[in-house]
Short mmCIF file of C-alpha atoms in Angstrom, two decimals:
data_model
loop_
_atom_site.label_atom_id
_atom_site.label_comp_id
_atom_site.label_asym_id
_atom_site.label_seq_id
_atom_site.Cartn_x
_atom_site.Cartn_y
_atom_site.Cartn_z
CA UNK R 1 28.45 -36.04 -13.34
CA UNK R 2 27.40 -33.45 -15.87
CA UNK R 3 24.38 -32.58 -13.79
CA UNK R 4 26.53 -32.05 -10.74
CA UNK R 5 28.79 -29.77 -12.71
CA UNK R 6 25.81 -27.74 -13.95
CA UNK R 7 24.51 -27.53 -10.42
CA UNK R 8 27.85 -26.29 -9.13
CA UNK R 9 27.92 -23.71 -11.89
CA UNK R 10 24.47 -22.42 -10.92
CA UNK R 11 25.50 -22.21 -7.28
CA UNK R 12 28.62 -20.21 -8.06
CA UNK R 13 26.65 -17.84 -10.27
CA UNK R 14 24.08 -17.41 -7.48
CA UNK R 15 26.80 -16.55 -4.99
CA UNK R 16 28.26 -13.98 -7.35
CA UNK R 17 24.80 -12.48 -7.78
CA UNK R 18 24.20 -12.29 -4.05
CA UNK R 19 27.54 -10.55 -3.68
CA UNK R 20 26.57 -8.04 -6.36
CA UNK R 21 23.25 -7.46 -4.64
CA UNK R 22 25.00 -6.59 -1.40
CA UNK R 23 27.35 -4.27 -3.22
CA UNK R 24 24.36 -2.25 -4.45
CA UNK R 25 23.62 -1.40 -0.81
CA UNK R 26 27.05 0.11 -0.46
CA UNK R 27 26.46 2.01 -3.67
CA UNK R 28 23.13 3.54 -2.66
CA UNK R 29 23.19 3.84 1.15
CA UNK R 30 20.75 6.76 1.37
CA UNK R 31 18.18 4.93 -0.67
CA UNK R 32 18.21 1.80 1.45
CA UNK R 33 18.10 3.83 4.66
CA UNK R 34 14.92 5.45 3.38
CA UNK R 35 13.30 2.07 2.82
CA UNK R 36 14.67 0.79 6.13
CA UNK R 37 12.55 3.44 7.80
CA UNK R 38 9.59 3.34 5.45
CA UNK R 39 8.80 -0.37 5.30
CA UNK R 40 8.99 -1.16 9.03
CA UNK R 41 6.71 1.82 9.73
CA UNK R 42 4.18 0.52 7.26
CA UNK R 43 4.01 -2.96 8.76
CA UNK R 44 4.57 -2.27 12.45
CA UNK R 45 2.16 0.67 12.63
CA UNK R 46 -0.22 -1.30 10.41
CA UNK R 47 -0.24 -4.16 12.86
CA UNK R 48 -0.47 -1.86 15.88
CA UNK R 49 -3.70 -0.29 14.63
CA UNK R 50 -5.26 -3.71 14.03
CA UNK R 51 -4.15 -4.79 17.47
CA UNK R 52 -5.86 -1.85 19.18
CA UNK R 53 -9.20 -2.87 17.75
CA UNK R 54 -8.85 -6.61 18.29
CA UNK R 55 -7.71 -6.01 21.86
CA UNK R 56 -10.91 -4.10 22.59
CA UNK R 57 -13.15 -6.73 21.07
CA UNK R 58 -11.12 -9.57 22.58
CA UNK R 59 -10.86 -11.63 19.42
CA UNK R 60 -11.68 -11.82 15.74
CA UNK R 61 -13.15 -15.14 14.57
CA UNK R 62 -11.46 -17.01 17.39
CA UNK R 63 -8.08 -15.33 16.94
CA UNK R 64 -6.73 -13.20 19.78
CA UNK R 65 -4.25 -10.47 19.05
CA UNK R 66 -1.20 -12.56 19.96
CA UNK R 67 -2.22 -15.24 17.47
CA UNK R 68 -3.02 -12.53 14.97
CA UNK R 69 0.51 -11.15 15.42
CA UNK R 70 1.98 -14.57 14.57
CA UNK R 71 -0.20 -14.72 11.45
CA UNK R 72 0.64 -11.15 10.45
CA UNK R 73 4.36 -11.58 11.18
CA UNK R 74 4.72 -14.79 9.19
CA UNK R 75 2.76 -13.24 6.35
CA UNK R 76 5.12 -10.25 6.23
CA UNK R 77 8.20 -12.52 6.42
CA UNK R 78 7.04 -14.61 3.46
CA UNK R 79 6.18 -11.39 1.65
CA UNK R 80 9.74 -10.17 2.23
CA UNK R 81 11.25 -13.43 1.01
CA UNK R 82 9.10 -13.34 -2.12
CA UNK R 83 10.20 -9.72 -2.65
CA UNK R 84 13.84 -10.76 -2.47
CA UNK R 85 13.59 -13.62 -4.95
CA UNK R 86 10.53 -13.11 -7.12
CA UNK R 87 9.71 -9.41 -7.32
CA UNK R 88 10.75 -9.35 -10.98
CA UNK R 89 7.45 -11.06 -11.74
CA UNK R 90 5.77 -7.73 -11.03
CA UNK R 91 7.77 -5.97 -13.73
CA UNK R 92 7.74 -8.65 -16.40
CA UNK R 93 5.57 -6.49 -18.65
CA UNK R 94 8.31 -3.89 -18.71
CA UNK R 95 10.93 -6.52 -19.66
CA UNK R 96 8.73 -7.84 -22.47
CA UNK R 97 8.02 -4.40 -23.94
CA UNK R 98 11.64 -3.30 -23.77
CA UNK R 99 12.91 -6.54 -25.27
CA UNK R 100 15.06 -7.20 -22.22
CA UNK R 101 14.61 -10.94 -22.46
CA UNK R 102 17.06 -10.96 -25.40
CA UNK R 103 19.84 -10.62 -22.89
CA UNK R 104 18.73 -13.69 -20.96
CA UNK R 105 18.01 -15.80 -24.03
CA UNK R 106 21.53 -15.47 -25.37
CA UNK R 107 23.12 -16.78 -22.20
CA UNK R 108 23.70 -20.50 -21.61
CA UNK R 109 21.53 -20.75 -18.51
CA UNK R 110 17.85 -21.28 -17.80
CA UNK R 111 15.95 -18.09 -18.58
CA UNK R 112 13.67 -18.50 -15.57
CA UNK R 113 16.69 -18.93 -13.30
CA UNK R 114 18.43 -15.89 -14.71
CA UNK R 115 15.35 -13.73 -14.60
CA UNK R 116 14.70 -14.33 -10.92
CA UNK R 117 17.93 -15.34 -9.25
CA UNK R 118 20.47 -13.39 -11.22
CA UNK R 119 18.90 -10.18 -9.93
CA UNK R 120 18.16 -10.63 -6.29
CA UNK R 121 16.31 -7.68 -4.82
CA UNK R 122 18.25 -7.03 -1.65
CA UNK R 123 15.88 -4.24 -0.65
CA UNK R 124 13.41 -6.93 0.39
CA UNK R 125 15.38 -7.20 3.61
CA UNK R 126 13.72 -3.98 4.74
CA UNK R 127 10.42 -5.90 4.85
CA UNK R 128 11.97 -8.85 6.63
CA UNK R 129 12.83 -6.86 9.75
CA UNK R 130 9.29 -5.71 10.68
CA UNK R 131 7.97 -9.19 9.84
CA UNK R 132 10.35 -10.84 12.29
CA UNK R 133 9.60 -8.14 14.84
CA UNK R 134 5.82 -8.67 14.78
CA UNK R 135 6.24 -12.47 14.66
CA UNK R 136 8.52 -12.51 17.72
CA UNK R 137 6.11 -10.21 19.54
CA UNK R 138 3.25 -12.61 18.77
CA UNK R 139 5.26 -15.64 19.91
CA UNK R 140 6.00 -13.86 23.15
CA UNK R 141 2.32 -12.94 23.70
CA UNK R 142 1.03 -16.49 23.18
CA UNK R 143 3.98 -18.16 24.95
CA UNK R 144 4.91 -20.13 21.85
CA UNK R 145 6.85 -23.32 22.58
CA UNK R 146 10.08 -23.32 20.62
CA UNK R 147 10.75 -26.98 20.04
CA UNK R 148 12.86 -28.29 17.17
CA UNK R 149 9.73 -29.59 15.43
CA UNK R 150 7.94 -26.26 15.77
CA UNK R 151 10.96 -24.39 14.42
CA UNK R 152 11.15 -26.76 11.44
CA UNK R 153 7.42 -26.28 10.86
CA UNK R 154 7.80 -22.49 10.79
CA UNK R 155 10.71 -22.82 8.37
CA UNK R 156 8.76 -25.25 6.19
CA UNK R 157 5.68 -23.07 6.00
CA UNK R 158 7.79 -20.05 5.10
CA UNK R 159 9.34 -21.97 2.21
CA UNK R 160 5.91 -23.10 1.04
CA UNK R 161 4.44 -19.62 1.42
CA UNK R 162 7.30 -17.98 -0.49
CA UNK R 163 6.93 -20.49 -3.32
CA UNK R 164 3.17 -19.87 -3.54
CA UNK R 165 3.66 -16.11 -3.63
CA UNK R 166 6.51 -16.35 -6.13
CA UNK R 167 4.55 -18.75 -8.33
CA UNK R 168 1.58 -16.40 -8.44
CA UNK R 169 3.85 -13.44 -9.32
CA UNK R 170 5.33 -15.48 -12.18
CA UNK R 171 1.88 -16.56 -13.40
CA UNK R 172 0.63 -12.97 -13.40
CA UNK R 173 3.82 -11.62 -14.95
CA UNK R 174 3.80 -14.22 -17.69
CA UNK R 175 0.46 -12.93 -18.97
CA UNK R 176 2.38 -9.93 -20.32
CA UNK R 177 3.97 -12.19 -22.97
CA UNK R 178 0.48 -12.44 -24.43
CA UNK R 179 -0.98 -9.03 -23.61
CA UNK R 180 2.27 -7.19 -24.48
CA UNK R 181 1.46 -4.37 -22.13
CA UNK R 182 3.72 -2.87 -19.51
CA UNK R 183 1.02 -2.71 -16.84
CA UNK R 184 2.49 -3.30 -13.44
CA UNK R 185 0.25 -5.45 -11.28
CA UNK R 186 2.57 -5.17 -8.30
CA UNK R 187 0.62 -2.96 -5.97
CA UNK R 188 -2.67 -4.67 -6.77
CA UNK R 189 -1.14 -8.08 -6.12
CA UNK R 190 0.28 -6.88 -2.85
CA UNK R 191 -3.00 -5.36 -1.72
CA UNK R 192 -4.80 -8.66 -2.36
CA UNK R 193 -2.11 -10.67 -0.58
CA UNK R 194 -2.11 -8.24 2.35
CA UNK R 195 -5.84 -8.51 2.87
CA UNK R 196 -5.91 -12.29 2.55
CA UNK R 197 -2.78 -13.32 4.42
CA UNK R 198 -2.56 -10.84 7.27
CA UNK R 199 -6.07 -11.49 8.54
CA UNK R 200 -7.72 -14.88 9.10
CA UNK R 201 -9.59 -15.68 5.88
CA UNK R 202 -12.36 -17.24 7.97
CA UNK R 203 -13.76 -13.71 8.30
CA UNK R 204 -14.67 -13.70 4.59
CA UNK R 205 -17.80 -15.30 3.08
CA UNK R 206 -17.57 -19.02 2.36
CA UNK R 207 -17.51 -18.60 -1.41
CA UNK R 208 -14.42 -16.40 -1.11
CA UNK R 209 -12.82 -18.85 1.31
CA UNK R 210 -13.41 -21.64 -1.20
CA UNK R 211 -11.64 -19.67 -3.93
CA UNK R 212 -8.73 -18.81 -1.64
CA UNK R 213 -8.37 -22.47 -0.68
CA UNK R 214 -8.81 -24.39 -3.92
CA UNK R 215 -8.63 -22.00 -6.88
CA UNK R 216 -5.98 -19.42 -5.94
CA UNK R 217 -4.24 -21.08 -2.99
CA UNK R 218 -3.51 -17.87 -1.08
CA UNK R 219 -5.08 -19.35 2.05
CA UNK R 220 -2.08 -21.65 2.25
CA UNK R 221 0.39 -18.76 2.43
CA UNK R 222 -0.42 -18.12 6.07
CA UNK R 223 -3.94 -18.91 7.24
CA UNK R 224 -3.98 -22.73 7.11
CA UNK R 225 -0.40 -23.40 8.23
CA UNK R 226 -0.60 -20.90 11.09
CA UNK R 227 -3.99 -22.32 12.15
CA UNK R 228 -2.31 -25.70 12.27
CA UNK R 229 0.69 -24.39 14.15
CA UNK R 230 -1.40 -22.66 16.80
CA UNK R 231 -4.21 -25.23 16.86
CA UNK R 232 -6.96 -22.78 15.91
CA UNK R 233 -10.08 -24.22 14.26
CA UNK R 234 -10.86 -27.90 14.44
CA UNK R 235 -11.54 -29.06 10.90
CA UNK R 236 -8.12 -27.95 9.62
CA UNK R 237 -5.49 -30.68 9.48
CA UNK R 238 -2.94 -30.80 12.28
CA UNK R 239 0.82 -30.44 12.29
CA UNK R 240 3.06 -31.49 10.68
CA UNK R 241 0.81 -32.66 7.84
CA UNK R 242 -0.48 -29.18 7.14
CA UNK R 243 3.05 -27.81 6.77
CA UNK R 244 3.88 -30.63 4.37
CA UNK R 245 0.78 -29.77 2.39
CA UNK R 246 1.83 -26.10 2.27
CA UNK R 247 5.20 -27.05 0.81
CA UNK R 248 3.58 -29.43 -1.70
CA UNK R 249 1.16 -26.72 -2.81
CA UNK R 250 4.05 -24.27 -3.06
CA UNK R 251 6.00 -26.63 -5.30
CA UNK R 252 2.91 -27.36 -7.40
CA UNK R 253 2.22 -23.65 -7.95
CA UNK R 254 5.88 -23.18 -8.91
CA UNK R 255 5.78 -26.06 -11.41
CA UNK R 256 2.62 -24.70 -13.03
CA UNK R 257 4.14 -21.20 -13.07
CA UNK R 258 7.40 -22.45 -14.57
CA UNK R 259 5.58 -24.36 -17.30
CA UNK R 260 3.41 -21.36 -18.07
CA UNK R 261 6.50 -19.14 -18.20
CA UNK R 262 8.18 -21.48 -20.69
CA UNK R 263 5.02 -21.56 -22.76
CA UNK R 264 4.79 -17.77 -22.65
CA UNK R 265 8.44 -17.33 -23.60
CA UNK R 266 7.69 -19.03 -26.93
CA UNK R 267 5.53 -16.12 -27.98
CA UNK R 268 8.21 -13.61 -27.01
CA UNK R 269 9.19 -11.57 -30.03
CA UNK R 270 11.73 -9.12 -28.70
CA UNK R 271 11.24 -5.42 -29.32
CA UNK R 272 11.57 -3.08 -32.27
CA UNK R 273 11.91 -4.31 -35.83
CA UNK M 1 -3.16 41.24 -15.49
CA UNK M 2 -4.69 39.52 -12.52
CA UNK M 3 -7.67 38.31 -14.55
CA UNK M 4 -5.36 36.85 -17.12
CA UNK M 5 -3.51 34.85 -14.49
CA UNK M 6 -6.71 33.42 -13.13
CA UNK M 7 -7.70 32.11 -16.49
CA UNK M 8 -4.25 30.55 -16.74
CA UNK M 9 -4.91 28.50 -13.61
CA UNK M 10 -8.32 27.56 -14.93
CA UNK M 11 -6.65 26.38 -18.11
CA UNK M 12 -4.26 24.20 -16.07
CA UNK M 13 -7.27 22.81 -14.22
CA UNK M 14 -9.05 21.91 -17.47
CA UNK M 15 -5.94 20.38 -19.02
CA UNK M 16 -5.37 18.23 -15.98
CA UNK M 17 -8.92 16.85 -16.21
CA UNK M 18 -8.28 15.84 -19.82
CA UNK M 19 -4.87 14.40 -18.92
CA UNK M 20 -6.34 12.30 -16.12
CA UNK M 21 -8.97 10.95 -18.49
CA UNK M 22 -6.22 9.50 -20.69
CA UNK M 23 -4.89 6.89 -18.29
CA UNK M 24 -7.51 4.17 -18.35
CA UNK M 25 -5.50 1.40 -16.71
CA UNK M 26 -4.63 3.52 -13.69
CA UNK M 27 -8.28 4.38 -13.26
CA UNK M 28 -9.48 0.78 -13.26
CA UNK M 29 -6.53 -0.19 -11.10
CA UNK M 30 -7.42 2.39 -8.48
CA UNK M 31 -11.06 1.37 -8.41
CA UNK M 32 -9.93 -2.23 -8.02
CA UNK M 33 -7.55 -1.38 -5.15
CA UNK M 34 -10.05 0.77 -3.31
CA UNK M 35 -12.70 -1.92 -3.70
CA UNK M 36 -10.42 -4.59 -2.21
CA UNK M 37 -9.50 -2.38 0.73
CA UNK M 38 -13.12 -1.38 1.26
CA UNK M 39 -14.52 -4.92 1.13
CA UNK M 40 -11.76 -6.40 3.30
CA UNK M 41 -12.25 -3.66 5.89
CA UNK M 42 -16.01 -4.23 5.87
CA UNK M 43 -15.59 -7.96 6.55
CA UNK M 44 -13.04 -7.14 9.23
CA UNK M 45 -15.64 -5.05 11.07
CA UNK M 46 -18.37 -7.63 10.51
CA UNK M 47 -16.17 -10.36 12.02
CA UNK M 48 -15.29 -8.17 15.01
CA UNK M 49 -18.88 -7.22 15.74
CA UNK M 50 -19.94 -10.88 15.75
CA UNK M 51 -19.02 -11.06 19.42
CA UNK M 52 -20.35 -7.63 20.44
CA UNK M 53 -23.41 -5.63 19.37
CA UNK M 54 -21.73 -2.32 20.05
CA UNK M 55 -18.37 -1.12 21.26
CA UNK M 56 -17.97 2.31 22.85
CA UNK M 57 -21.42 3.16 21.48
CA UNK M 58 -20.38 2.29 17.92
CA UNK M 59 -22.40 -0.29 15.99
CA UNK M 60 -21.48 -2.39 12.99
CA UNK M 61 -23.74 -0.26 10.77
CA UNK M 62 -21.82 2.85 11.76
CA UNK M 63 -18.54 1.18 10.90
CA UNK M 64 -19.79 -0.06 7.52
CA UNK M 65 -20.93 3.44 6.58
CA UNK M 66 -17.61 4.76 7.88
CA UNK M 67 -15.75 2.31 5.64
CA UNK M 68 -17.63 3.20 2.45
CA UNK M 69 -17.41 6.94 3.08
CA UNK M 70 -13.71 6.65 3.91
CA UNK M 71 -13.07 4.94 0.56
CA UNK M 72 -14.89 7.72 -1.24
CA UNK M 73 -13.09 10.44 0.70
CA UNK M 74 -9.73 8.85 -0.04
CA UNK M 75 -10.39 9.42 -3.75
CA UNK M 76 -10.89 13.13 -3.14
CA UNK M 77 -7.76 13.31 -1.00
CA UNK M 78 -5.49 11.93 -3.70
CA UNK M 79 -2.47 14.19 -4.05
CA UNK M 80 0.21 13.96 -6.63
CA UNK M 81 2.04 17.15 -5.81
CA UNK M 82 4.94 15.46 -3.95
CA UNK M 83 5.77 13.37 -7.02
CA UNK M 84 5.19 16.34 -9.28
CA UNK M 85 7.78 18.42 -7.40
CA UNK M 86 10.25 15.52 -7.07
CA UNK M 87 9.97 14.76 -10.78
CA UNK M 88 10.47 18.30 -11.97
CA UNK M 89 13.50 18.70 -9.71
CA UNK M 90 15.05 15.46 -10.85
CA UNK M 91 14.52 16.30 -14.49
CA UNK M 92 15.51 19.90 -13.97
CA UNK M 93 12.30 21.30 -15.44
CA UNK M 94 11.64 23.13 -12.17
CA UNK M 95 13.64 26.10 -13.44
CA UNK M 96 11.38 26.46 -16.48
CA UNK M 97 8.31 25.92 -14.31
CA UNK M 98 9.41 28.77 -12.08
CA UNK M 99 10.26 31.13 -14.92
CA UNK M 100 6.67 31.16 -16.14
CA UNK M 101 4.67 34.23 -15.10
CA UNK M 102 2.41 32.19 -12.82
CA UNK M 103 2.84 31.00 -9.27
CA UNK M 104 4.05 27.45 -9.52
CA UNK M 105 2.28 26.34 -6.33
CA UNK M 106 -1.00 27.71 -7.56
CA UNK M 107 -0.43 25.74 -10.74
CA UNK M 108 0.11 22.61 -8.63
CA UNK M 109 -3.12 23.33 -6.77
CA UNK M 110 -5.03 23.81 -10.02
CA UNK M 111 -3.56 20.53 -11.30
CA UNK M 112 -4.61 18.76 -8.13
CA UNK M 113 -8.13 20.14 -8.36
CA UNK M 114 -8.30 19.04 -11.99
CA UNK M 115 -7.13 15.57 -11.11
CA UNK M 116 -9.66 15.28 -8.30
CA UNK M 117 -12.48 16.50 -10.53
CA UNK M 118 -11.69 13.75 -13.01
CA UNK M 119 -11.39 11.21 -10.20
CA UNK M 120 -14.79 12.21 -8.86
CA UNK M 121 -16.45 10.74 -11.95
CA UNK M 122 -13.91 8.05 -12.71
CA UNK M 123 -13.35 6.60 -9.23
CA UNK M 124 -15.62 8.08 -6.59
CA UNK M 125 -18.91 7.27 -8.31
CA UNK M 126 -17.93 3.66 -9.14
CA UNK M 127 -16.72 3.13 -5.57
CA UNK M 128 -19.95 4.60 -4.24
CA UNK M 129 -21.99 2.22 -6.42
CA UNK M 130 -19.88 -0.84 -5.57
CA UNK M 131 -19.87 0.02 -1.86
CA UNK M 132 -23.62 0.60 -1.76
CA UNK M 133 -24.36 -2.66 -3.54
CA UNK M 134 -21.93 -4.91 -1.72
CA UNK M 135 -21.57 -3.32 1.71
CA UNK M 136 -24.12 -0.70 2.66
CA UNK M 137 -25.71 2.43 1.29
CA UNK M 138 -23.79 5.13 3.16
CA UNK M 139 -26.65 7.26 4.49
CA UNK M 140 -25.57 10.30 6.52
CA UNK M 141 -26.76 10.54 10.09
CA UNK M 142 -28.85 13.63 9.31
CA UNK M 143 -29.04 16.39 6.70
CA UNK M 144 -27.34 18.77 9.09
CA UNK M 145 -24.49 16.29 9.56
CA UNK M 146 -24.13 15.95 5.80
CA UNK M 147 -23.74 19.74 5.48
CA UNK M 148 -21.24 19.90 8.34
CA UNK M 149 -19.41 16.96 6.73
CA UNK M 150 -18.93 18.96 3.53
CA UNK M 151 -17.49 21.91 5.46
CA UNK M 152 -15.15 19.65 7.38
CA UNK M 153 -14.18 17.81 4.19
CA UNK M 154 -13.10 21.03 2.48
CA UNK M 155 -10.93 21.90 5.47
CA UNK M 156 -9.54 18.35 5.45
CA UNK M 157 -8.76 18.68 1.74
CA UNK M 158 -6.77 21.86 2.42
CA UNK M 159 -4.87 20.32 5.36
CA UNK M 160 -4.03 17.29 3.25
CA UNK M 161 -2.89 19.39 0.32
CA UNK M 162 -0.75 21.76 2.38
CA UNK M 163 0.89 18.78 4.07
CA UNK M 164 1.67 17.26 0.69
CA UNK M 165 3.19 20.48 -0.64
CA UNK M 166 5.27 21.10 2.48
CA UNK M 167 6.44 17.54 2.22
CA UNK M 168 7.17 17.88 -1.47
CA UNK M 169 9.37 20.91 -0.79
CA UNK M 170 11.81 18.62 0.96
CA UNK M 171 12.67 17.37 -2.47
CA UNK M 172 14.56 20.62 -3.05
CA UNK M 173 17.03 19.44 -0.44
CA UNK M 174 16.78 15.66 -0.70
CA UNK M 175 16.81 14.20 -4.17
CA UNK M 176 15.84 10.62 -3.28
CA UNK M 177 12.31 11.09 -2.01
CA UNK M 178 10.33 7.97 -2.91
CA UNK M 179 10.83 6.20 0.43
CA UNK M 180 9.88 9.33 2.37
CA UNK M 181 6.75 9.82 0.29
CA UNK M 182 5.77 6.26 1.15
CA UNK M 183 6.31 6.95 4.85
CA UNK M 184 4.00 9.92 4.69
CA UNK M 185 1.39 7.94 2.76
CA UNK M 186 1.41 5.12 5.32
CA UNK M 187 1.34 7.44 8.30
CA UNK M 188 -1.64 9.31 6.92
CA UNK M 189 -3.40 6.09 6.03
CA UNK M 190 -2.86 4.53 9.45
CA UNK M 191 -2.96 7.46 11.85
CA UNK M 192 -5.69 9.60 10.33
CA UNK M 193 -8.46 7.10 10.97
CA UNK M 194 -8.90 6.26 7.30
CA UNK M 195 -9.23 2.53 8.07
CA UNK M 196 -9.45 2.29 11.85
CA UNK M 197 -10.91 5.31 13.64
CA UNK M 198 -9.07 6.74 16.59
CA UNK M 199 -11.94 5.80 18.93
CA UNK M 200 -10.35 2.38 19.16
CA UNK M 201 -6.83 3.61 19.88
CA UNK M 202 -5.47 3.62 23.45
CA UNK M 203 -6.27 6.82 25.33
CA UNK M 204 -2.67 8.10 25.56
CA UNK M 205 -1.85 7.60 21.90
CA UNK M 206 -5.13 9.17 20.89
CA UNK M 207 -4.40 12.37 22.82
CA UNK M 208 -0.98 12.57 21.16
CA UNK M 209 -2.46 12.04 17.69
CA UNK M 210 -5.11 14.69 18.31
CA UNK M 211 -2.31 17.22 18.60
CA UNK M 212 -1.11 16.29 15.10
CA UNK M 213 -2.85 17.21 11.84
CA UNK M 214 -3.56 13.58 10.82
CA UNK M 215 -6.95 12.91 12.48
CA UNK M 216 -8.35 16.10 10.95
CA UNK M 217 -7.90 14.63 7.48
CA UNK M 218 -10.13 11.52 7.60
CA UNK M 219 -11.45 10.97 11.09
CA UNK M 220 -13.00 14.41 11.58
CA UNK M 221 -15.21 14.67 8.48
CA UNK M 222 -16.23 11.01 8.48
CA UNK M 223 -17.17 10.91 12.15
CA UNK M 224 -19.42 13.91 11.51
CA UNK M 225 -21.00 12.04 8.59
CA UNK M 226 -21.85 9.01 10.74
CA UNK M 227 -22.89 11.19 13.70
CA UNK M 228 -20.18 10.03 16.08
CA UNK M 229 -19.56 13.34 17.81
CA UNK M 230 -20.68 15.52 20.70
CA UNK M 231 -21.41 19.23 20.40
CA UNK M 232 -18.21 19.79 22.31
CA UNK M 233 -15.96 17.62 20.12
CA UNK M 234 -17.55 19.08 16.97
CA UNK M 235 -16.75 22.67 17.89
CA UNK M 236 -13.26 21.81 19.06
CA UNK M 237 -12.61 19.66 15.98
CA UNK M 238 -13.74 22.22 13.43
CA UNK M 239 -11.80 24.94 15.22
CA UNK M 240 -8.65 22.82 15.19
CA UNK M 241 -9.17 22.07 11.51
CA UNK M 242 -9.27 25.79 10.74
CA UNK M 243 -6.24 26.30 12.95
CA UNK M 244 -4.28 23.61 11.11
CA UNK M 245 -5.20 25.10 7.75
CA UNK M 246 -3.81 28.45 8.91
CA UNK M 247 -0.66 26.97 10.46
CA UNK M 248 0.13 24.82 7.43
CA UNK M 249 -0.67 27.64 5.02
CA UNK M 250 1.73 29.93 6.89
CA UNK M 251 4.41 27.25 6.91
CA UNK M 252 3.92 26.63 3.21
CA UNK M 253 4.18 30.34 2.39
CA UNK M 254 7.37 30.65 4.43
CA UNK M 255 8.97 27.58 2.85
CA UNK M 256 7.87 28.67 -0.60
CA UNK M 257 9.92 31.85 -0.29
CA UNK M 258 12.99 30.00 0.98
CA UNK M 259 12.74 27.35 -1.69
CA UNK M 260 12.37 29.88 -4.49
CA UNK M 261 15.50 31.63 -3.29
CA UNK M 262 17.32 28.30 -3.09
CA UNK M 263 16.48 27.44 -6.69
CA UNK M 264 17.57 30.86 -7.89
CA UNK M 265 20.95 30.41 -6.21
CA UNK M 266 21.35 26.95 -7.69
CA UNK M 267 20.40 28.24 -11.12
CA UNK M 268 23.11 30.91 -10.83
#
């Protein structure tokens, strides 16, 4: 009973936060319009240039450009979702240096919850649009069959992918509890994710593929689930097992990240004297 | 009087070198980023050329050299002037900047040159070493091409800088610039051939892009370096580069006058 009450409380706080996030759009319309132009250009033009090349060569490691569009699109969508919910992980160093965690610690809610969900980054939506656009284009090119199972698989892999991304942001951000530096790893993290989730990782050397599969599970953000979905490559597991595995890995990364965050929070010493 | 001013710009140049040396994390971060982009692009080309020995007369070796050189060139084409203008307008220091007995845009140019000089040692050399070890030693097609490359690169540097300044001047009218600066950055990165050369673009789009200044920033100098040009395209390309430098310089001079007036009115 108490748990249910807590849960309800968290839900109502979340809804209030989402409402606040939307209100910020109304407050800064010019700013969001700028990003609404900027981010789609980045991703759509970015994909278009890749497509020109792949079209000429026919395929890259067994992926034609339609399949590549599905991979690229899903990668951008999960990127957008992780931007909406977990982008704070990029700026954790700043929060540690400025002593901003004091605010969260004094409130009667989980610090991790407050840090990520009480400040939803609504601007992430500007990344969602180009992602959906490229994904739909890819589906159209490869004549993707929209069955209920396929739709659920896409949804499942997006959840898994977002959790993996978010977990890695938290893990990286948490290091600033120990290093106490305000360095922002955001753009570096994004560059790595871009290069490893928007292209098939089978184009990299095997050692790198091994790392991306077992050590830092970035391969599971898009490459393995999309391979399963489109039936590319033989040794990879088939649907729906591979989607299940993606979600499991996502949850595992999140659990590790959450534990590490709690551990890191212990050495938080606020700012000043 | 004139001599004195010149030494002022030289002083700005020197100060900027020292300033740039101070930010260690940024330096390592940039090397790291460039290395990731460079290596990923190299594997991208390697994977593509698995199924074909050459495409439109381009081989995988050409593309690997192209990739390493492009990474090095991108260090030299780093501009900060858009942010510099936006910042000083937002903080209001632009008025003080303009009161000084030097031309503010020449100061920006000196700052940019200083920054690039520091980056040459801090970023370009490490990227050259990493690229040569991991990907390929970027040997120029011939000595003559290397010389022509340098000429074209200087023109490209000017085009890139003028574009950045003209862009930065928008900040006088629009205060929220960060999204627009990102748009410009992405467009230059994607449409100037910095990652994927325009040879691979569809014919129609390529002709449109060749009428814009973008391809003359990366594509032109690097394709000379790897020897992917005909006598005809070389002459036309260099001529257009010079033309763009003149056009953008004229535009910059015109806008500079308008903007200065605008600030004076605002300042009352």
